[in-house]
Amino acid sequence: MPDCFIRWEVTHHKDNSNGYTWEEADTICKKDGKVLAVVDSQEKWEKLKYVITGGNRYTAPADVYIGLQFTESINNFTWSNGVQASWTKWYDNEPYFTDTRHCVRLDIYTDYSFRTSDCSNRHHFACSYE
């Protein structure tokens, strides 16, 4: 396979109706040899959205954590693979309250746009690997 093609696999974890904190989700992904989903392009966002909804854009059980987190030391958002974010899908007026909301979720009520969240909030999550 040519170097210009990247295989990106993503899984949606929704097996706990109470959801998971960001840290719990991160730990589960790492146990599987993955990271919280790195959604760093329009194509990856569309693929994850499809996986979450099962192809039906009106069906979604809950918000979904992704691997984007605010890093205070650089005053910017970094993906769970350590790469600083360059592509994002923020909702209007986001990122919001980064002094307390360091984690990011896909919000089901705003067409799966990126929304900041307190990391102790409980959501479903997605893992990915390349």
CSV table of C-alpha atoms in Angstrom, one decimal, residues 4-114:
chain,number,residue,atom,x,y,z
A,4,CYS,CA,-0.1,8.3,1.0
A,5,PHE,CA,-2.9,6.0,2.1
A,6,ILE,CA,-3.6,5.7,5.8
A,7,ARG,CA,-5.8,3.0,7.2
A,8,TRP,CA,-7.9,4.5,10.0
A,9,GLU,CA,-10.1,2.2,12.1
A,10,VAL,CA,-12.5,3.4,14.7
A,11,THR,CA,-14.8,1.7,17.2
A,12,HIS,CA,-17.7,3.2,19.2
A,13,HIS,CA,-18.0,2.1,22.9
A,14,LYS,CA,-21.5,2.3,24.2
A,15,ASP,CA,-21.8,-0.8,26.4
A,16,ASN,CA,-22.1,1.1,29.7
A,17,SER,CA,-25.4,3.1,29.9
A,18,ASN,CA,-23.8,5.3,32.6
A,19,GLY,CA,-21.0,6.2,30.2
A,20,TYR,CA,-17.3,6.7,31.1
A,21,THR,CA,-15.1,9.6,32.3
A,22,TRP,CA,-12.5,10.7,29.8
A,23,GLU,CA,-9.7,9.0,31.8
A,24,GLU,CA,-11.7,5.7,32.0
A,25,ALA,CA,-12.3,5.8,28.3
A,26,ASP,CA,-8.6,6.6,27.6
A,27,THR,CA,-7.6,3.6,29.7
A,28,ILE,CA,-9.9,1.2,27.9
A,29,CYS,CA,-8.7,2.4,24.5
A,30,LYS,CA,-5.0,1.9,25.5
A,31,LYS,CA,-5.8,-1.6,26.8
A,32,ASP,CA,-6.9,-2.4,23.3
A,33,GLY,CA,-3.8,-1.0,21.7
A,34,LYS,CA,-5.6,2.1,20.5
A,35,VAL,CA,-6.1,5.7,21.5
A,36,LEU,CA,-9.2,7.8,22.1
A,37,ALA,CA,-10.3,8.6,18.5
A,38,VAL,CA,-8.1,11.0,16.7
A,39,VAL,CA,-10.6,12.8,14.4
A,40,ASP,CA,-8.2,15.2,12.6
A,41,SER,CA,-9.9,15.5,9.2
A,42,GLN,CA,-13.3,15.9,7.7
A,43,GLU,CA,-13.1,12.3,6.3
A,44,LYS,CA,-12.4,10.8,9.8
A,45,TRP,CA,-15.2,12.9,11.3
A,46,GLU,CA,-17.6,11.7,8.7
A,47,LYS,CA,-16.5,8.0,9.2
A,48,LEU,CA,-16.9,8.3,13.0
A,49,LYS,CA,-20.3,10.0,12.6
A,50,TYR,CA,-21.4,7.1,10.4
A,51,VAL,CA,-20.1,4.5,12.9
A,52,ILE,CA,-21.8,6.2,15.9
A,53,THR,CA,-25.2,6.5,14.1
A,54,GLY,CA,-25.1,3.2,12.2
A,55,GLY,CA,-25.6,5.1,9.0
A,56,ASN,CA,-28.7,6.8,10.2
A,57,ARG,CA,-28.0,10.5,10.9
A,58,TYR,CA,-30.9,10.8,13.3
A,59,THR,CA,-30.0,7.9,15.6
A,60,ALA,CA,-27.5,8.4,18.4
A,61,PRO,CA,-27.6,7.2,22.0
A,62,ALA,CA,-25.3,9.8,23.7
A,63,ASP,CA,-22.4,12.2,23.3
A,64,VAL,CA,-19.1,10.6,22.5
A,65,TYR,CA,-15.7,11.4,23.9
A,66,ILE,CA,-12.9,11.8,21.3
A,67,GLY,CA,-9.1,12.0,21.9
A,68,LEU,CA,-8.9,15.8,21.9
A,69,GLN,CA,-7.9,17.4,25.2
A,70,PHE,CA,-6.8,20.9,26.3
A,71,THR,CA,-3.1,21.0,27.2
A,72,GLU,CA,-2.5,23.9,29.6
A,73,SER,CA,1.3,24.0,29.1
A,74,ILE,CA,1.0,24.9,25.4
A,75,ASN,CA,-2.5,26.6,25.8
A,76,ASN,CA,-3.9,24.5,22.9
A,77,PHE,CA,-5.7,21.3,22.2
A,78,THR,CA,-3.7,18.1,21.6
A,79,TRP,CA,-4.8,14.7,20.3
A,80,SER,CA,-4.4,11.5,22.3
A,81,ASN,CA,-1.5,10.5,20.0
A,82,GLY,CA,0.4,13.6,21.1
A,83,VAL,CA,-0.1,15.7,18.0
A,84,GLN,CA,-1.3,19.3,18.3
A,85,ALA,CA,-4.8,19.8,16.7
A,86,SER,CA,-4.8,21.6,13.4
A,87,TRP,CA,-8.2,20.5,12.1
A,88,THR,CA,-11.3,20.7,14.3
A,89,LYS,CA,-15.1,20.7,14.0
A,90,TRP,CA,-16.0,23.2,16.8
A,91,TYR,CA,-19.5,24.2,17.5
A,92,ASP,CA,-20.3,28.0,17.6
A,93,ASN,CA,-18.5,29.7,20.5
A,94,GLU,CA,-16.3,26.7,21.2
A,95,PRO,CA,-13.9,25.9,22.7
A,96,TYR,CA,-15.7,27.1,25.8
A,97,PHE,CA,-14.5,27.4,29.4
A,98,THR,CA,-11.1,25.7,28.8
A,99,ASP,CA,-10.1,26.6,32.3
A,100,THR,CA,-12.4,23.8,33.6
A,101,ARG,CA,-13.5,21.9,30.5
A,102,HIS,CA,-10.4,20.2,29.1
A,103,CYS,CA,-11.9,17.3,27.3
A,104,VAL,CA,-13.8,17.2,24.0
A,105,ARG,CA,-16.9,15.2,22.9
A,106,LEU,CA,-19.0,14.9,19.8
A,107,ASP,CA,-22.3,16.5,20.7
A,108,ILE,CA,-25.4,14.7,19.4
A,109,TYR,CA,-27.5,17.8,19.5
A,110,THR,CA,-25.2,19.9,17.3
A,111,ASP,CA,-24.7,17.4,14.4
A,112,TYR,CA,-21.7,15.8,16.2
A,113,SER,CA,-19.6,19.0,16.4
A,114,PHE,CA,-16.8,19.3,18.9
